[in-house]
Coordinates of C-alpha atoms in Angstrom, one line a residue:
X403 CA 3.0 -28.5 4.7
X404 CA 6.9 -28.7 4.0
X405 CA 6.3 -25.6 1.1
X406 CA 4.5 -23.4 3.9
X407 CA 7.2 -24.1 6.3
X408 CA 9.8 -22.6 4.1
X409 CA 7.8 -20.1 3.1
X410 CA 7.6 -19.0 6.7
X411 CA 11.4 -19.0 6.9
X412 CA 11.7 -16.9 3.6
X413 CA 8.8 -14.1 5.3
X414 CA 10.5 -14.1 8.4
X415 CA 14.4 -13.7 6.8
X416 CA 12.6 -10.6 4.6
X417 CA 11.2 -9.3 8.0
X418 CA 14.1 -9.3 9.6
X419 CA 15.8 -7.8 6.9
X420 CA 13.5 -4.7 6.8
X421 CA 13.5 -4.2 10.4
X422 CA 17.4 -4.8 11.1
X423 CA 18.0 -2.1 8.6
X424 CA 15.1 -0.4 8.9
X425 CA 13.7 -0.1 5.8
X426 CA 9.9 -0.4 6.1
X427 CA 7.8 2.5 6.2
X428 CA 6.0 3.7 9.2
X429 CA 3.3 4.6 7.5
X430 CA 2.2 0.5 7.0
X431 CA 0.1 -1.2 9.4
X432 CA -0.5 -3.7 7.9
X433 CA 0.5 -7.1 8.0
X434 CA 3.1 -6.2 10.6
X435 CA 3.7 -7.7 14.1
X436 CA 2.4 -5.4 16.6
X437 CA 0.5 -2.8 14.1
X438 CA -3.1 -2.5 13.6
X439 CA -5.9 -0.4 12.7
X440 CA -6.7 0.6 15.9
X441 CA -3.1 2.2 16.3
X442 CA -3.5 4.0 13.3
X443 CA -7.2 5.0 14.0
X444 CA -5.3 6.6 17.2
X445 CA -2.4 8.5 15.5
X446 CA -4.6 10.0 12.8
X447 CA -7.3 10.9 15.1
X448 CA -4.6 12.7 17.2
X449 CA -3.7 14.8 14.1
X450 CA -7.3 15.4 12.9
X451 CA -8.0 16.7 16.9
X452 CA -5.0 19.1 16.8
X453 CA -6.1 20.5 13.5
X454 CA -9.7 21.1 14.7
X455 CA -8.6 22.6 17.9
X456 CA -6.6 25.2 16.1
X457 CA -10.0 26.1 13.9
X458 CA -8.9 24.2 10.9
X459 CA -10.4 21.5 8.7
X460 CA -9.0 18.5 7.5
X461 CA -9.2 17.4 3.8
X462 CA -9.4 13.4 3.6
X463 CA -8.8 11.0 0.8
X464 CA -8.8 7.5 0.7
X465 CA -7.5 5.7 -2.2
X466 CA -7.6 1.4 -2.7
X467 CA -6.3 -0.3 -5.4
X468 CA -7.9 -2.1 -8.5
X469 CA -7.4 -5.7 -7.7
X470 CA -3.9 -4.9 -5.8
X471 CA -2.6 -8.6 -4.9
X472 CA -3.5 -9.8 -8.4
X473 CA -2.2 -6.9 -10.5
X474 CA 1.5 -6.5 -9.0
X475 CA 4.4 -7.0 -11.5
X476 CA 6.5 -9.7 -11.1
X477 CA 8.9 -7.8 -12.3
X478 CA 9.0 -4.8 -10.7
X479 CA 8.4 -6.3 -7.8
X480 CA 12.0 -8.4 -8.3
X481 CA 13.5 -4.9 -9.0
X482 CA 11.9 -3.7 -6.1
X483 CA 13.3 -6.3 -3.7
X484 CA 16.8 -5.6 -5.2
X485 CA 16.9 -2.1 -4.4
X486 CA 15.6 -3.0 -0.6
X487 CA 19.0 -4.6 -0.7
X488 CA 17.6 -8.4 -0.1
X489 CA 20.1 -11.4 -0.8
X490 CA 20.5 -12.9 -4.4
X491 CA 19.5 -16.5 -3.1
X492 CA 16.7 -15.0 -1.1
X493 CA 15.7 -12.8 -4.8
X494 CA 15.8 -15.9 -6.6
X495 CA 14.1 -18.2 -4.7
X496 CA 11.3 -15.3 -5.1
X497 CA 11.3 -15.3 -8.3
X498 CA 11.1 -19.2 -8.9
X499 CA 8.1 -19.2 -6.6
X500 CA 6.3 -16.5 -8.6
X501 CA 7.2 -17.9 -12.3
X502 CA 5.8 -20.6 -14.5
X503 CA 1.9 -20.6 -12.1
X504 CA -1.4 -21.2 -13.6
X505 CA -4.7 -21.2 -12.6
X506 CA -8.2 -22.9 -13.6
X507 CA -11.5 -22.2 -12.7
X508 CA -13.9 -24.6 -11.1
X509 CA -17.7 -24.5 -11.6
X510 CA -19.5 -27.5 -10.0
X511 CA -18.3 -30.3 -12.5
X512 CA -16.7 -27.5 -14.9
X513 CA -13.3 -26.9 -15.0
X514 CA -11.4 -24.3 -17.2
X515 CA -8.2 -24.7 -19.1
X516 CA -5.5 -23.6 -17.4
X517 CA -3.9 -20.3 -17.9
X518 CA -0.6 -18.5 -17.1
X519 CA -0.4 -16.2 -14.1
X520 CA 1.2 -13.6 -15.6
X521 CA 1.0 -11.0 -12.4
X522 CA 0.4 -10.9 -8.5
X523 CA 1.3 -12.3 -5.5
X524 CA -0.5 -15.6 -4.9
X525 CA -2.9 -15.0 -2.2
X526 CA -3.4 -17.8 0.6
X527 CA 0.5 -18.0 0.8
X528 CA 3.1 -16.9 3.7
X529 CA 5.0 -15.6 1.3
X530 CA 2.4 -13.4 -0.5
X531 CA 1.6 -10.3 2.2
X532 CA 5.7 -9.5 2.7
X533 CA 5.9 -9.3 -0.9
X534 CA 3.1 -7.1 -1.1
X535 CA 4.1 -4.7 1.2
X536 CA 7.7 -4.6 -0.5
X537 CA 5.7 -3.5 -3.7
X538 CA 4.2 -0.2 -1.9
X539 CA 6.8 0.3 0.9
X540 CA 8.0 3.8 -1.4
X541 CA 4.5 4.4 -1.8
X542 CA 4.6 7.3 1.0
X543 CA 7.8 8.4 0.0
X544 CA 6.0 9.9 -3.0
X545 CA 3.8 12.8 -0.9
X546 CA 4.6 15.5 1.6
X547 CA 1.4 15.7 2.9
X548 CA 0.3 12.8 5.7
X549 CA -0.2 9.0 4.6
X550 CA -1.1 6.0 6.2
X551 CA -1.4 2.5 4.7
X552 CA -2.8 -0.5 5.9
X553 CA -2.4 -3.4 3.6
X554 CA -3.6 -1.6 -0.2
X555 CA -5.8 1.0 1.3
X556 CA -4.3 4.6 1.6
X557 CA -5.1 7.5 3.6
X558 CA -4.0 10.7 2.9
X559 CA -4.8 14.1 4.4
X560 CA -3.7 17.5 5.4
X561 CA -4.3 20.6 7.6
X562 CA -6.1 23.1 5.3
X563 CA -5.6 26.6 6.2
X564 CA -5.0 28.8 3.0
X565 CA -5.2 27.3 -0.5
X566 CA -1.6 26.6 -0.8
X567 CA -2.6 23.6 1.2
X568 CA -5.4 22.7 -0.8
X569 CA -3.1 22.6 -4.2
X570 CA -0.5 20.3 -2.0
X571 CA -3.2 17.9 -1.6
X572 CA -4.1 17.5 -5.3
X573 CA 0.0 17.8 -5.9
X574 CA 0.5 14.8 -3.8
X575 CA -2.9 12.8 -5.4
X576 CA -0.9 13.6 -9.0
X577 CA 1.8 12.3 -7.5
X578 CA 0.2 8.8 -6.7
X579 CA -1.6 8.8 -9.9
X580 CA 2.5 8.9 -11.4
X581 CA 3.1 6.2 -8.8
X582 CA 0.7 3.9 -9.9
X583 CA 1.1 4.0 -14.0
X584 CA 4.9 3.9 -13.1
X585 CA 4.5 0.7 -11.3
X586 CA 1.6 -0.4 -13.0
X587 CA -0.7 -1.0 -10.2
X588 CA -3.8 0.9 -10.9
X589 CA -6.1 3.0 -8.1
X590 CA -9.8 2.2 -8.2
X591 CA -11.5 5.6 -9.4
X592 CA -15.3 4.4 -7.9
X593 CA -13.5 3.5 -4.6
X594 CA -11.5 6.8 -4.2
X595 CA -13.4 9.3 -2.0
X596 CA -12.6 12.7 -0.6
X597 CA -13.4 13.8 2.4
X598 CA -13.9 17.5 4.6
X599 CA -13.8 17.2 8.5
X600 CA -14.4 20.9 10.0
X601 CA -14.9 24.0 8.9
X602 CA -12.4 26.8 8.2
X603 CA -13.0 30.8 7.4
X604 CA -10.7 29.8 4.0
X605 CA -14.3 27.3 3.1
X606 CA -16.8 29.8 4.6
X607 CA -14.7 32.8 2.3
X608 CA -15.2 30.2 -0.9
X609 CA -19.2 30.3 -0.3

């Protein structure tokens, strides 16, 4: 109880950090006081509208992660904290919680030797989503075409009206693929899908 307390102290100092300086992108919705789905559901179905209106179709792709909360870097994610400008105490006291874990696996009346956690964010902790969210807050940073995150799942889509905007699109999935061997947090290929709402006279043209 005592370790869950001051882990609630550490999340809510990082919090306050981000928002005071503003520093978190508004792109997340996840994990966040006052966001949801729901308002993201709402914003992008307000773009998707305006692009139909004008006659347009919107190409879609949603991209999740392989395993996101287990596979983060401790230490990129230290480095990553650093540049977001958080305290040295607050860094270290990160670091000490993440180093020198282990983990066994239970099976009725088997249990497993234990073995070093060498990666991720410990999941079931207070701690653990904050940190997460520092690990992909750049994430969006990386594409000029429209993004929205909620927790490790990624949306990413843009108004298609001559092919200029379809090589964008595939410019700014490159761009993630760079993102993710860079940081070492891998994209799951079978749960990547792409996605056409509407119909333009640029798709009609291509038949």
């Amino acid at each position: 109880m005592l370790s869950k307390i001051l882990e609630k102290i550490i999340r809510d100092s990082l919090i306050n950090h981000f928002k005071r300086n503003c520093l978190l992108s508004d792109k997340q919705f996840g994990f966040l006081p006052g966001w949801s789905t729901t308002i993201q559901l709402i914003q992008v179905m307000e773009d998707w509208t305006k692009y139909l209106d004008r006659g347009n179709a919107v190409d879609v792709v949603y991209m999740d992660f392989m395993k996101a909360f287990d596979k983060v870097s401790h230490r990129h994610l230290i480095q990553k904290l650093q540049c977001l400008g958080v305290n040295v105490q607050t860094v270290n006291w990160i670091q000490d919680f993440l180093t020198d874990r282990s983990q066994v696996v239970k099976y009725q009346n088997h249990i497993s030797s234990a073995t070093s956690v060498i990666s991720g964010v410990p999941q079931g902790t207070v701690i653990g989503p904050v940190a997460f969210l520092s690990f992909i807050n750049d994430l969006p940073e990386e594409v000029v075409s429209r993004q929205y995150l909620f927790a490790d799942d990624t949306k990413m889509y843009r108004e298609i009206t001559s092919t200029f905007d379809c090589q964008q699109l595939q410019s700014d999935i490159d761009a993630l693929e760079g993102w993710s061997r860079k940081w070492q947090l891998q994209f799951h290929p079978e749960k990547c899908k792409v996605m056409t709402v509407g119909r333009t006279k640029l798709y009609n043209d291509a038949k």
